[in-house]
Each structure stands twice: as C-alpha cells, then as structure tokens.
Short mmCIF file of C-alpha atoms and ligand atoms in Angstrom, two decimals:
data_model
loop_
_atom_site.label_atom_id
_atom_site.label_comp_id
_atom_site.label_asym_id
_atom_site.label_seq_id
_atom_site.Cartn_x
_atom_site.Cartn_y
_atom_site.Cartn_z
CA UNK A 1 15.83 -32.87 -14.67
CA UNK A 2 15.91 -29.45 -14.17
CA UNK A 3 13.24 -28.17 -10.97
CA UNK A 4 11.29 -24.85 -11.89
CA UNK A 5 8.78 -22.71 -10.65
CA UNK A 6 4.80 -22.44 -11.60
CA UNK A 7 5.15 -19.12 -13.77
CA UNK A 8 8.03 -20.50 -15.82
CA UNK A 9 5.89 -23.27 -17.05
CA UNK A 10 4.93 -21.86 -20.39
CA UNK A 11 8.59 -22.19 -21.45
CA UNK A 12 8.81 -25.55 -20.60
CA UNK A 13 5.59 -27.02 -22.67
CA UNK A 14 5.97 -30.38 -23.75
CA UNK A 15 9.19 -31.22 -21.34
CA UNK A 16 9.36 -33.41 -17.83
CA UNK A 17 9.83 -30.94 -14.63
CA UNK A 18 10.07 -30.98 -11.43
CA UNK A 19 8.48 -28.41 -8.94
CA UNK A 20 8.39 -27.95 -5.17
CA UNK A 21 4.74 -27.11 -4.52
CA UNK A 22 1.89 -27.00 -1.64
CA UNK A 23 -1.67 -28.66 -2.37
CA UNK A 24 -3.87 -25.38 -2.42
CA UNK A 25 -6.69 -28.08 -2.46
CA UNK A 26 -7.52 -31.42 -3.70
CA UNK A 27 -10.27 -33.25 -5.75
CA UNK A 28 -10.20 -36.98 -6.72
CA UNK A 29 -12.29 -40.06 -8.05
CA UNK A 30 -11.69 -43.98 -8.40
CA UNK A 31 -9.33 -43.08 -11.57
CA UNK A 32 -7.90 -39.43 -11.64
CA UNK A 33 -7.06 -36.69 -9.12
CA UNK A 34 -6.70 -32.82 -9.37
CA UNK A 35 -4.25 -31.16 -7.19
CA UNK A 36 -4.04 -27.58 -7.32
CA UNK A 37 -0.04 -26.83 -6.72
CA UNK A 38 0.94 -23.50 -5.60
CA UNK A 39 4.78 -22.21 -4.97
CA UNK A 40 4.55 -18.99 -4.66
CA UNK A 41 5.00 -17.63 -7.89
CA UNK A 42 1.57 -19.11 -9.07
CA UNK A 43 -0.96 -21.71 -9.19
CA UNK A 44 -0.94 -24.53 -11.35
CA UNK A 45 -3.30 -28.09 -11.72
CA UNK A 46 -1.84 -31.34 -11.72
CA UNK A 47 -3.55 -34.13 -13.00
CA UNK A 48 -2.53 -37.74 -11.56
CA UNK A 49 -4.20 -40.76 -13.68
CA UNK A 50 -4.50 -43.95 -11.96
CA UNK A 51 -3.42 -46.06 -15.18
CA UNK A 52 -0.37 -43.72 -15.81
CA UNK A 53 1.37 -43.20 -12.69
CA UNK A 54 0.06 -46.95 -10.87
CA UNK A 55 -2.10 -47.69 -7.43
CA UNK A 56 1.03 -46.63 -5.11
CA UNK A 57 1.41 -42.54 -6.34
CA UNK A 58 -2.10 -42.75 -6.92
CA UNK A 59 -2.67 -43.44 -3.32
CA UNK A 60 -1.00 -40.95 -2.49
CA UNK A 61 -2.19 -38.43 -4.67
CA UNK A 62 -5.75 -39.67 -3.26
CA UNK A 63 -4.53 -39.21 0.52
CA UNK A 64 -2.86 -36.30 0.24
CA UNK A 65 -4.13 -32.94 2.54
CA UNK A 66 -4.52 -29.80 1.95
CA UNK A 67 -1.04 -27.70 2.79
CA UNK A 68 1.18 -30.75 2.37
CA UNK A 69 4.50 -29.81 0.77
CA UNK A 70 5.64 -32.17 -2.02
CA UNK A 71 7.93 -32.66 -5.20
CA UNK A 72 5.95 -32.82 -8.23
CA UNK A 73 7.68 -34.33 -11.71
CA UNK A 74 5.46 -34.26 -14.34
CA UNK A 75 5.21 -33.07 -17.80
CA UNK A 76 3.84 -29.81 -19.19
CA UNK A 77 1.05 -29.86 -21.35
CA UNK A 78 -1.15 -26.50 -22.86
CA UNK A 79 -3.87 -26.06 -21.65
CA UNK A 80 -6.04 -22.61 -22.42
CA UNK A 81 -8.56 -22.82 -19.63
CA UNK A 82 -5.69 -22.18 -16.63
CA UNK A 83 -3.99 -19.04 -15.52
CA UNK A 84 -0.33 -19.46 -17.27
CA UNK A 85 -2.10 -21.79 -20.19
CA UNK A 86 -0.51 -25.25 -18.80
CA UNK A 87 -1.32 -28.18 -16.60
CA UNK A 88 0.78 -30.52 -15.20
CA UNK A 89 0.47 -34.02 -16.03
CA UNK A 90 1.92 -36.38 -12.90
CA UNK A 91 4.14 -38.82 -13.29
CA UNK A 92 6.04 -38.75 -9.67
CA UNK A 93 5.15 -37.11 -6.27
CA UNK A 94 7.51 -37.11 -3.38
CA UNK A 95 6.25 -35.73 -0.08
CA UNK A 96 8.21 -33.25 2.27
CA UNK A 97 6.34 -32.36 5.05
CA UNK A 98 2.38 -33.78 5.42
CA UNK A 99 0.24 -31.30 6.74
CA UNK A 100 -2.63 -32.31 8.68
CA UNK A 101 -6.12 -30.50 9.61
CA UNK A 102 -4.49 -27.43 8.06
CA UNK A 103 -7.32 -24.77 9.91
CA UNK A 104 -8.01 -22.30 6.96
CA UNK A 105 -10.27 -24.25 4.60
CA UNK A 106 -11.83 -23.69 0.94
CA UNK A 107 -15.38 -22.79 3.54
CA UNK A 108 -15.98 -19.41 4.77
CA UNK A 109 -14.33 -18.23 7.79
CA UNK A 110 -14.60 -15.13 9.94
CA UNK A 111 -12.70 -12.56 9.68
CA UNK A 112 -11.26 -12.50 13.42
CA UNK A 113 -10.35 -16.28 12.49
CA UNK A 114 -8.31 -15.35 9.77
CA UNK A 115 -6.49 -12.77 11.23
CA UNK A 116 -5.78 -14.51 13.80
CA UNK A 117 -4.02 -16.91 11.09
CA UNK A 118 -2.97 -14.02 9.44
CA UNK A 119 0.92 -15.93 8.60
CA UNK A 120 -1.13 -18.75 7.08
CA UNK A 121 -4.24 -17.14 5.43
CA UNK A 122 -1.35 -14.77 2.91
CA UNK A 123 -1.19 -18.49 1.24
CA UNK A 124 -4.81 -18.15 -0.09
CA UNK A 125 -5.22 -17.46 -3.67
CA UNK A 126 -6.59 -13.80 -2.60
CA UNK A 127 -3.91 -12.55 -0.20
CA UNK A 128 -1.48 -13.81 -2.72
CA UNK A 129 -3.26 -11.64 -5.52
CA UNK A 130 -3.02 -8.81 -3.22
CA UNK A 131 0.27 -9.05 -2.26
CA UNK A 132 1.74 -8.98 -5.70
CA UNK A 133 -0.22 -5.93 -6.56
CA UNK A 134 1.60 -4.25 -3.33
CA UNK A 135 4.89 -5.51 -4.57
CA UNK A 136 4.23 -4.37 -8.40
CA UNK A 137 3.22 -1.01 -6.61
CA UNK A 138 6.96 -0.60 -5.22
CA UNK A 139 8.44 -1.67 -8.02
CA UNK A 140 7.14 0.93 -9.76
CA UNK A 141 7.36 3.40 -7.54
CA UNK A 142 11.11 3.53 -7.68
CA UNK A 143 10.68 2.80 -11.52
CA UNK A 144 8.98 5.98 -11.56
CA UNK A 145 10.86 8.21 -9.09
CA UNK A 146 13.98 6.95 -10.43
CA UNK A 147 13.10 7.42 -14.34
CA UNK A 148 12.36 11.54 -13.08
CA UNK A 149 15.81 11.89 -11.50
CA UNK A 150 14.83 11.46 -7.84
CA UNK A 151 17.25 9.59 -4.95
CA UNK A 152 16.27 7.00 -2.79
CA UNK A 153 16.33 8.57 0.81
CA UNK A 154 15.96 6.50 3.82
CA UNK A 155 14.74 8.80 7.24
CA UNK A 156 15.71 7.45 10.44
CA UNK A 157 12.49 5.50 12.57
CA UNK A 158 13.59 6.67 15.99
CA UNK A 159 13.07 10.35 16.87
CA UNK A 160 13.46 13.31 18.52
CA UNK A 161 10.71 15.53 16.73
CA UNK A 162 7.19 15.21 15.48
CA UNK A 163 6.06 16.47 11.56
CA UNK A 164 2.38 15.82 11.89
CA UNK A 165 1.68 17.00 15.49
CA UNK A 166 2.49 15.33 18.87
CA UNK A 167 -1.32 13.15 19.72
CA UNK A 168 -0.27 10.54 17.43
CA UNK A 169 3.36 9.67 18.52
CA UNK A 170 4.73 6.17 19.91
CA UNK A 171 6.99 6.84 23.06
CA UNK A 172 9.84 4.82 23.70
CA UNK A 173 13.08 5.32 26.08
CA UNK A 174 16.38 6.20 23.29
CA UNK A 175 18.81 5.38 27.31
CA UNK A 176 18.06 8.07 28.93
CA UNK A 177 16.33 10.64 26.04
CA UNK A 178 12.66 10.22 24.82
CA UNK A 179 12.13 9.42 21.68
CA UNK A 180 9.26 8.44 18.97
CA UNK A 181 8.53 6.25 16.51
CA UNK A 182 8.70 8.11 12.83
CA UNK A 183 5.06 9.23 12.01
CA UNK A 184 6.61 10.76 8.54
CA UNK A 185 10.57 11.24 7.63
CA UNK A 186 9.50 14.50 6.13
CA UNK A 187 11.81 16.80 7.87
CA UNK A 188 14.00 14.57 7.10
CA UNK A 189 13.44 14.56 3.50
CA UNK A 190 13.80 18.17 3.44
CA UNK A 191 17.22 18.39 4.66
CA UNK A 192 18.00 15.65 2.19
CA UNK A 193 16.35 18.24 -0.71
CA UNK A 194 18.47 20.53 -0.04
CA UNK A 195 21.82 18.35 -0.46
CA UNK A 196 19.98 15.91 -3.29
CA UNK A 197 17.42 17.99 -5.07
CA UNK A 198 14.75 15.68 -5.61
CA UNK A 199 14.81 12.56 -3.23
CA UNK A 200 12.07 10.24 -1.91
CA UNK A 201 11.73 7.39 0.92
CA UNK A 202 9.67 4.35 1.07
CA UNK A 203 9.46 3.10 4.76
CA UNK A 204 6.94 2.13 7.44
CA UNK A 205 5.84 5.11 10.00
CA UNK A 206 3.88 4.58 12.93
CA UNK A 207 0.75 6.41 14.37
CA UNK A 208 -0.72 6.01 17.87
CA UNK A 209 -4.40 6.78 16.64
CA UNK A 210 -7.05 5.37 18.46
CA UNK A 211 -8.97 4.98 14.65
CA UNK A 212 -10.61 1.60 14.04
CA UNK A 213 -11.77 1.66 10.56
CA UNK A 214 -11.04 0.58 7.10
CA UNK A 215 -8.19 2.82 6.06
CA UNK A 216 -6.19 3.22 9.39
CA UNK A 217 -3.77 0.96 10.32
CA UNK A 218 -1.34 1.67 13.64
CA UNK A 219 2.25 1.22 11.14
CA UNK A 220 1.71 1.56 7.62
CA UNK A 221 4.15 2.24 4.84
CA UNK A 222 4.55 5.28 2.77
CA UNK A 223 6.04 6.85 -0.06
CA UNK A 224 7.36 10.39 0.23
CA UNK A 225 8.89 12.53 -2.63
CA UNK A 226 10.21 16.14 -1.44
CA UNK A 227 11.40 18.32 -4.43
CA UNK A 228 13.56 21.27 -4.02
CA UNK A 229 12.68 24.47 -6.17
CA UNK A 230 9.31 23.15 -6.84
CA UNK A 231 5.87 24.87 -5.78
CA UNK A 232 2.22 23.66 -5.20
CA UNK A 233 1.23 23.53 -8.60
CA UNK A 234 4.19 21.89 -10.24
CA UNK A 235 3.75 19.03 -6.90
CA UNK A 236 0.48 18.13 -8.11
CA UNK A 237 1.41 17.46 -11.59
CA UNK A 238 4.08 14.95 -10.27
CA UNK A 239 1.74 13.21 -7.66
CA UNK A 240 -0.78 12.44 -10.77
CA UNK A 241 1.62 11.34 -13.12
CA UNK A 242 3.18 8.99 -10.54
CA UNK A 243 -0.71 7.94 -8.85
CA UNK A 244 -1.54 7.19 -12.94
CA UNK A 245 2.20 5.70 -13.23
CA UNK A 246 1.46 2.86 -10.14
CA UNK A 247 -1.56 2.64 -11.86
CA UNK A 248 -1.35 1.63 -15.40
CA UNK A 249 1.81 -0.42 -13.98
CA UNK A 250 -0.68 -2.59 -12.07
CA UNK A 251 -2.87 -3.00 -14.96
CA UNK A 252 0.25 -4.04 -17.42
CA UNK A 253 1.68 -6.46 -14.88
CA UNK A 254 -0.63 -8.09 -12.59
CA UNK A 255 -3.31 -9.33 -15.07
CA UNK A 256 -3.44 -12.46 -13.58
CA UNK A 257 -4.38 -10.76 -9.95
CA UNK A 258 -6.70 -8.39 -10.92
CA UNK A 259 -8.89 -10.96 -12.31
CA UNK A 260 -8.83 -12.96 -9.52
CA UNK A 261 -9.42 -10.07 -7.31
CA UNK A 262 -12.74 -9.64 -9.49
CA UNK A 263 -11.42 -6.01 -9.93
CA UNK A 264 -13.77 -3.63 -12.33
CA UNK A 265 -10.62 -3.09 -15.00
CA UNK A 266 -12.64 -0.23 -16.70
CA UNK A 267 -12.36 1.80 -13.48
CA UNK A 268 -8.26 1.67 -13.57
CA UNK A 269 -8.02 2.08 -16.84
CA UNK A 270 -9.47 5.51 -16.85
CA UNK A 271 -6.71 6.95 -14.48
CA UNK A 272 -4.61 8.87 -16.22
CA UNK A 273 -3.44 12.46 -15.61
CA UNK A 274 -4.74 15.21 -14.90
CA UNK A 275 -7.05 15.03 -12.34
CA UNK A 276 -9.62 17.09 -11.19
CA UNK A 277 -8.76 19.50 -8.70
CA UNK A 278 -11.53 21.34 -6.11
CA UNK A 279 -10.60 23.59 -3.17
CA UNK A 280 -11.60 23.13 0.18
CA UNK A 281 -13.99 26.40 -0.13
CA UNK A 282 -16.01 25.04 -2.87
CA UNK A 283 -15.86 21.41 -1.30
CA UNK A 284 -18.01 22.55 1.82
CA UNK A 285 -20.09 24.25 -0.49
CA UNK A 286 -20.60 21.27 -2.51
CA UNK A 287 -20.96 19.23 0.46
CA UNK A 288 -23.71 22.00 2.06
CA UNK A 289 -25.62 21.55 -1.69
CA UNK A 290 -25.64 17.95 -0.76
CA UNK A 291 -27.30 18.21 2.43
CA UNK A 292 -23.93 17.70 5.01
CA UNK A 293 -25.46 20.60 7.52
CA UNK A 294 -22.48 18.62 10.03
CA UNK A 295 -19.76 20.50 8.76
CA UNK A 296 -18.77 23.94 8.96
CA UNK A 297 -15.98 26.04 7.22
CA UNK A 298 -12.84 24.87 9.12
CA UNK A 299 -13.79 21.72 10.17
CA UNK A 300 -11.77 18.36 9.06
CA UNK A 301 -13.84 16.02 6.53
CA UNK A 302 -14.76 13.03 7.74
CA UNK A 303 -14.82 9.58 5.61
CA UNK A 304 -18.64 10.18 4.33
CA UNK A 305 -17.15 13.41 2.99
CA UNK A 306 -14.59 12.60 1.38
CA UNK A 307 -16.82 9.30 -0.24
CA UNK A 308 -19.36 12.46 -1.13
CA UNK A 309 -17.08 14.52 -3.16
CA UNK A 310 -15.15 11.72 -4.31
CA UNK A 311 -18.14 10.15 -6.05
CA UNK A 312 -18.69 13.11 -8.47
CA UNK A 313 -15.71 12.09 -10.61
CA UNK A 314 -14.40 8.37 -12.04
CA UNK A 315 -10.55 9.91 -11.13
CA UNK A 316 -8.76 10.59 -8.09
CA UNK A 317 -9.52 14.27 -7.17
CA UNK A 318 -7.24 16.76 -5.14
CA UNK A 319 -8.94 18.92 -2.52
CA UNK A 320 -6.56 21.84 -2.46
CA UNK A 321 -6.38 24.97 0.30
CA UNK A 322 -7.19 23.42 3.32
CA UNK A 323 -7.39 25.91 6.48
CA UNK A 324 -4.30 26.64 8.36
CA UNK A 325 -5.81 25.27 11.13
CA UNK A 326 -5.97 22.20 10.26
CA UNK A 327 -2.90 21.65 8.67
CA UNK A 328 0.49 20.78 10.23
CA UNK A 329 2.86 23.84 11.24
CA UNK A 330 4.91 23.88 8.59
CA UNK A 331 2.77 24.38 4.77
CA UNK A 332 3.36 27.36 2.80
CA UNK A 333 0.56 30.00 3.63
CA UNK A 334 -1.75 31.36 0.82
CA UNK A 335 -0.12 33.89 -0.98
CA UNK A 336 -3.11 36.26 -1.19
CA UNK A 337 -4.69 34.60 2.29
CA UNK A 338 -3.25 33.37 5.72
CA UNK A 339 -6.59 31.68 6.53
CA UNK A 340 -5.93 28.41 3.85
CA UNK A 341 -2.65 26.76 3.27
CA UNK A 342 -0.52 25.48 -0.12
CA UNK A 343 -1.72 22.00 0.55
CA UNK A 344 -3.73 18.98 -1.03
CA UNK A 345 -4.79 16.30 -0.30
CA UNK A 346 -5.93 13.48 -3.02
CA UNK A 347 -9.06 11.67 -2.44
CA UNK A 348 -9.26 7.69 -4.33
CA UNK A 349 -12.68 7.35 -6.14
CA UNK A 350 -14.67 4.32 -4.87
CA UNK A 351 -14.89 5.65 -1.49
CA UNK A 352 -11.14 4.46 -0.62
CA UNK A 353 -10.54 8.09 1.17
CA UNK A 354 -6.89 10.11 0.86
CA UNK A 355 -3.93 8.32 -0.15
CA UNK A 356 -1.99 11.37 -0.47
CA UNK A 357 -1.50 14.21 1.94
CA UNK A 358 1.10 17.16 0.55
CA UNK A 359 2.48 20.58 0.53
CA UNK A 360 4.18 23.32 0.03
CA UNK A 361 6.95 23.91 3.05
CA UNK A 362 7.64 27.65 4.57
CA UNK A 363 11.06 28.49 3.94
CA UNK A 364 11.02 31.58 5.64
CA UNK A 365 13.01 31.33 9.49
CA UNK A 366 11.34 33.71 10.95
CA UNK A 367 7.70 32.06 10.02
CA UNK A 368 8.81 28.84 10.66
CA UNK A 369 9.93 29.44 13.87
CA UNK A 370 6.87 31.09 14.98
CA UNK A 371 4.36 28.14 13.54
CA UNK A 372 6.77 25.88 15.76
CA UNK A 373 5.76 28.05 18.74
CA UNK A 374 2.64 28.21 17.94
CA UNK A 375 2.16 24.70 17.71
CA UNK A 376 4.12 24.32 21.07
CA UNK A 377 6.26 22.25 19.69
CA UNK A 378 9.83 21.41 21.99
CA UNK A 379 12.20 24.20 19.92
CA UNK A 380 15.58 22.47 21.01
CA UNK A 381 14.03 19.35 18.90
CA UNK A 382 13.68 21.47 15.88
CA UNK A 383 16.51 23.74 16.07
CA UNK A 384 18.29 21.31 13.27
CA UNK A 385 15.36 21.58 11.18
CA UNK A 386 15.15 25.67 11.44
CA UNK A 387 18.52 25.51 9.59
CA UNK A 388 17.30 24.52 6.12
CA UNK A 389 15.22 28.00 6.57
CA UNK A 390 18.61 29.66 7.48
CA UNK A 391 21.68 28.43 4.85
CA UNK A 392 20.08 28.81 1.22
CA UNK A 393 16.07 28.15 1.72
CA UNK A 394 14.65 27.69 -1.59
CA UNK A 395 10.67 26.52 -1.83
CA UNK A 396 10.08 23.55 -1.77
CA UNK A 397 7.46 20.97 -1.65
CA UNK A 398 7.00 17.25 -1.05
CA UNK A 399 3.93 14.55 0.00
CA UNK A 400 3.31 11.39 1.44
CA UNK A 401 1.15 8.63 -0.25
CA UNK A 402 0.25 5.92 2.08
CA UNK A 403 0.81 2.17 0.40
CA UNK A 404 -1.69 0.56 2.11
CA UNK A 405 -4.57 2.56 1.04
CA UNK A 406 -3.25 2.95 -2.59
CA UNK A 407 -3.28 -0.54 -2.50
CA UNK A 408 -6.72 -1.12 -1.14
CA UNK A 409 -8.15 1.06 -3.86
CA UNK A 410 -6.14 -0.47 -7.11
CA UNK A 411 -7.15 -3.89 -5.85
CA UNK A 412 -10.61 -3.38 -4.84
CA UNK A 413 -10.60 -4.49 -1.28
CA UNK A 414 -12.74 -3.25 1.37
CA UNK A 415 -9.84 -3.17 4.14
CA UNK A 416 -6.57 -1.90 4.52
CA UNK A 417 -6.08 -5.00 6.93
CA UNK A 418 -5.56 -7.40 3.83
CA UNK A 419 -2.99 -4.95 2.31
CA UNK A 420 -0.06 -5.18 4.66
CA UNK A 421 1.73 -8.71 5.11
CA UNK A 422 1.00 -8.92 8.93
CA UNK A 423 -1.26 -5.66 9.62
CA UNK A 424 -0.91 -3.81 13.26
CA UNK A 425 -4.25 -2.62 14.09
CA UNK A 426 -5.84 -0.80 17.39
CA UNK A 427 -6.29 -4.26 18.98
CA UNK A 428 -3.99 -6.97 17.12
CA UNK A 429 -0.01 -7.04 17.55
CA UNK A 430 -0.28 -10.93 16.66
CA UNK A 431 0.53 -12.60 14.69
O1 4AD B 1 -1.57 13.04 5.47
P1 4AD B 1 -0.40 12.46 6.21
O2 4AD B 1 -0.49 12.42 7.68
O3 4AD B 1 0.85 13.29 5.70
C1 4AD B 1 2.13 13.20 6.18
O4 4AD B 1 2.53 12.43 7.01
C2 4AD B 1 3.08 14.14 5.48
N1 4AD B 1 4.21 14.42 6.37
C3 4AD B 1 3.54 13.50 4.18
C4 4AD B 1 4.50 14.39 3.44
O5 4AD B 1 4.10 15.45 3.01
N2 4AD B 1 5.72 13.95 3.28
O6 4AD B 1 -0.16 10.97 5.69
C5 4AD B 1 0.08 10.72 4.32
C6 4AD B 1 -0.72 9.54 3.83
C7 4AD B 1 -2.23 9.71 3.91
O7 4AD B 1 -2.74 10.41 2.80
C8 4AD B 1 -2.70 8.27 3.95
O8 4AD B 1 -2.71 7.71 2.65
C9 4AD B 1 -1.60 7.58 4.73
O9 4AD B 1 -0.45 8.40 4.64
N3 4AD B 1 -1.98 7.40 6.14
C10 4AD B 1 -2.37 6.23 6.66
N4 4AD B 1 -2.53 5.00 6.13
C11 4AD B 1 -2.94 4.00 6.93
N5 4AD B 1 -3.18 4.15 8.24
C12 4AD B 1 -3.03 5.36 8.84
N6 4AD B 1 -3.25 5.49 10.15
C13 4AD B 1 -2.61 6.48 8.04
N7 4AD B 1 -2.35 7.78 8.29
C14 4AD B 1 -1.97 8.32 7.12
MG1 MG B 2 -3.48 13.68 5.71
#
C-alpha cells in the first residue's frame, strides 16, 4: 500500500492509503470519531466508525490526544465541504509516539504563552497558513528575478563595514578584528553589479534597534536586487512589477491559506503595477493638510505617517526624494537639488508601513568619498568599496524589500512576530 501525503489525496479518491499524520484535534461519540490529521502538507478529517473498524481501533481512536503521531490507512472518499475535497475513511490506526497534555490547545492563549511555544504553536492551522505564504513569497521571488535575467548573489554576514549607518550594528570579535553582523549586503551587491549586471540576494540581516513594535524584528530576511546601468525611475518600475509579481503569485497558489487567514482577497487582487508615486515634499504637505503639526520638512515619518498617506490609495505607494539627511551616505543626489536624494521608499496599504527602502548609488569617487567622511565612517573599511567608483562606475541602482513585512501585509496579520519561523525580537532569543 503505497503511504502519501494530505495534499496528494485528490489523486488517490476511491483507493486504500496510508499516511503519517498528527491529531490537530479530536471529536467523538458512542459510534463515530473525527480526527483532524495534519502532516504538514495539509489538513485532512478522518472518520473512524465503530461498526467498521471494531471496539479495539475504535478505542483508540476514542483515547487518542491531541499531538499524538500515528499511521492512518484508510480509504479516500470526496467530499466537497473539506479543503482538498476528500475525507478519510479509517480502517487502521497505528500509533508512533502518544502525546500527552500537549500545552497549546483549540482555547485562547496569550500571546507571551505562545511565543514562548513558538517551535510548537508553527503546528497550528494559522502559523502553517502563514508560513506557506512566506515560502510561496520566495519561490517567487527567484521565479521573478530569475525570469528578468538577474543572478542569485549571496553577501557575506560577518563584516567589516556598515551600509545603513553604524547605531544599528551587532558587534562581535572576527580573532582579533571587530566585526558586525550584515545589516544589508548592499555594498556587496554592488561590486557583484558590476561583474554580473543584474544580481540579487535573499538572506537574513541583523539590526541592533532598540524598536518594539509590529514591523521590527532584531534579524529579519530580505530581498535585494542591485541593477547596473539602471536609474531611479527605471528601479521603480522593477520593484512594482516584482511587489505585484509576489503578489498575484500568492493569490494563484495559496488559495487554501488565504482563506483560512480570513484575508480580504479583493484588496490583493487590485495590486498590480503601476503604483502611485508622491514625493516627500508633497507628503509633508499632505500630512500638514491632515492636521500632523509634529512633523517638519526634514524630519523622518513615523508609523502614523506613513498609515496617513498610505490610506489615500488601495495600492502600495512610493514616497520618492527623501532629504539627504536622512538618507544613508551613499544615494544619488538630486540632479537639479542637493537638499533631497534619488531614493524611495514603498509604503504597504493597510497600515503595514515600508517594505521597500531603495536608491540610486553615487558613482562618482570623489563624492563618495566625501559622504563617507561625512558620515564618519572608518575609510580603511571602505576603501574596497571606493573602487567600484574608480575602475568603470556606471549608475546604478538597487533596494531592499524586507520579507517579513511583505509577508505581514499579503497575509493580513497584525505582527511581523508570526511571519518568521522562530522570530528574534528586543526581548526573546528563545525559543
Ligand atoms: O530601508 P532599509 O534599511 O534599506 C536597506 O537596508 C538598503 N541597504 C536596501 C538596499 O537598497 N539594498 O531596509 C529595507 C527594508 C525595509 O523597507 C523594511 O521592509 C525591512 O527592510 N526592514 C525591517 N524589517 C523588519 N525588522 C526591521 N528591524 C527592519 N528594518 C528594515
Ligand atoms: Mg528604510
């Protein structure tokens, strides 16, 4: 007899299988029993009769706790009402492992609880949901960045220099050097534009940020394209074909999760390219109009910003032109202006804040190496990355969209804490 897994089921309609399973959770009578199976690749019911499969499996099936792993033969019946159409109907159950008072149960439990049992809450029906939406996000990522003619780059994690300023960094002893934890393989990425054309990484970077709130998480993973020979406007054509890309992939391929998720479909459907653009000029006057007297021209948004101007359109929306000021040392200046950069950002509708931060680079030496002094940034750290401004600079551009948060948004959950298999957060290196 030939063992299988839950989504495979619809091929195997009217045969005898066997599955290796958990019981997600139980329900029973005198006579019949429901156990809902999981095994990773979905959730299916099986239904154990009394009169079919005789007082001994019955017992068992009556007994049986929540967690327990088991072998499950049984035949495949249709059934419309279920996720992949089917149902199991019992006819043998062997037991592996009996779990007993497994702690997470079908009742409401606090959130410090679960993370706290963070390696066995990701078997809940919603965790799982979530984390096939992450994986269907990479998958189509590469699909997409692969399909345009980019190469998979991957930066090195320990490091000598800084892209996004030096608050932020993780210290830790390389013998007898210093060395940080990668906070972006940008610089990295550039060097490999310049020897690959287009290229892009997928990998987890690391910020020491005291932030405690939805969207920041201490490592996170992101996505970073860097294109050689292409300029602001051209980046921001790629980052919304690839945002709608992940997008529309999602909707295509995890049905199943989005449903369970209770997402609001008709709010991903809309995302397709091109979205709206707004500079940062008009943004503080928008935000002015609306009554923010907080901010002034120069100053950072906040999260109730970004929710503020994000709420005036059912898209993603880039805010474009920050101030130099702002900004990391090395974006493109304004070609007309040297108070605003060549930058975006792009803000997630729903109130789910930036997913992507990008750029332009400078590609001229002598500016770059005066925005590294500026910035008082260690030069002998940087003198490697001076030389992609010295043999053959072209402009360039590139971005960064964090997973986590792009994930958060497509699946309609509040917290970037549930995005991330085992999140690292201000307070909470366990599990
Ligand atoms: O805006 P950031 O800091 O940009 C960079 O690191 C650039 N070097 C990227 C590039 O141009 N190659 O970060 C990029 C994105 C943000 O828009 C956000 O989605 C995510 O990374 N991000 C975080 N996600 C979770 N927790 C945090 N603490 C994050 N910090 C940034
Ligand atoms: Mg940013």
């Amino acid at each position: 007899m030939k063992t299988i897994m839950i989504h495979e089921m619809p091929d195997h309609v009217g045969e005898t299988v066997r599955i290796g399973a958990w019981i997600a959770n139980k329900r029973s009578s005198g006579k019949i029993a429901f156990l809902q199976l999981r095994d990773g690749s979905g959730f299916v019911q099986g239904v154990v009769v009394k009169e079919v499969v005789g007082e001994e499996i019955f017992a068992k099936a009556k007994s049986i706790h929540q967690e327990t792993s088991l072998y499950v033969t049984a035949e495949v019946t249709e059934d419309e009402r279920s996720s992949f159409g089917v149902e199991l109907q019992v006819k043998d159950i062997e037991i592996i492992h009996e779990a007993v008072d497994y702690p997470i149960t079908p009742k409401e439990h606090g959130t410090e609880f679960l993370m706290d049992h963070r390696h066995l809450w990701l078997r809940s029906r919603k965790q799982h949901a979530i984390m096939k939406i992450r994986d269907e996000i990479i998958r189509s990522t590469y699909e997409f960045f692969h399909i345009n003619g980019f190469v998979k780059i991957d930066p090195p994690i320990l490091t000598g220099s800084s892209p996004e300023g030096t608050s932020e960094l993780f210290h830790t002893k390389y013998f007898d050097e210093d060395a940080y934890l990668s906070q972006s393989g940008q610089l990295y990425l550039e060097a490999a534009a310049m020897a690959l054309g287009k290229v892009f990484s997928f990998g987890p970077t690391f910020r020491a940020e005291k932030s405690k709130t939805r969207r920041h998480l201490i490592e996170f993973w992101m996505i970073e394209p860097e294109m050689a020979f292409v300029q602001h406007a051209e980046s921001l054509e790629v980052q919304e074909q690839y945002v709608a890309h992940i997008v529309q992939s999602v909707l295509q391929n995890c049905p199943l999760e989005l449903e369970r998720l209770g997402r609001d479909l008709s709010k991903l459907e809309k995302i397709q390219a091109p979205f709206p653009r707004i500079t940062y000029d008009d943004a503080i006057k928008f935000l002015h109009e609306k009554g923010f007297d907080d901010i002034v021209w120069g100053d950072d948004f906040g999260a109730p910003h970004e929710t503020a101007i994000a709420e005036n359109y059912d898209m993603p929306v880039f805010i474009t032109h920050y101030p130099t000021g702002i900004k990391p040392f090395y974006m493109q200046p304004h070609p007309d202006r040297d108070d605003v950069v060549l930058c975006a950002d792009l803000i997630a509708p729903e109130g789910y804040g930036e997913i992507i931060g990008g750029s332009e680079r400078i590609y001229d030496y002598e500016m770059m190496k005066q925005r590294i002094q500026e910035h008082n940034l260690d030069e002998s750290a940087y003198e490697w990355y001076l030389d992609i401004c010295k043999f053959g600079a072209v402009p360039h551009s590139g971005f960064g969209l964090g997973l986590e948060r792009t994930v958060a948004w497509i699946s309609g959950v509040e917290h970037v804490r549930e995005t991330i298999p085992f999140p690292r957060l201000l307070n909470r290196l366990y599990p």
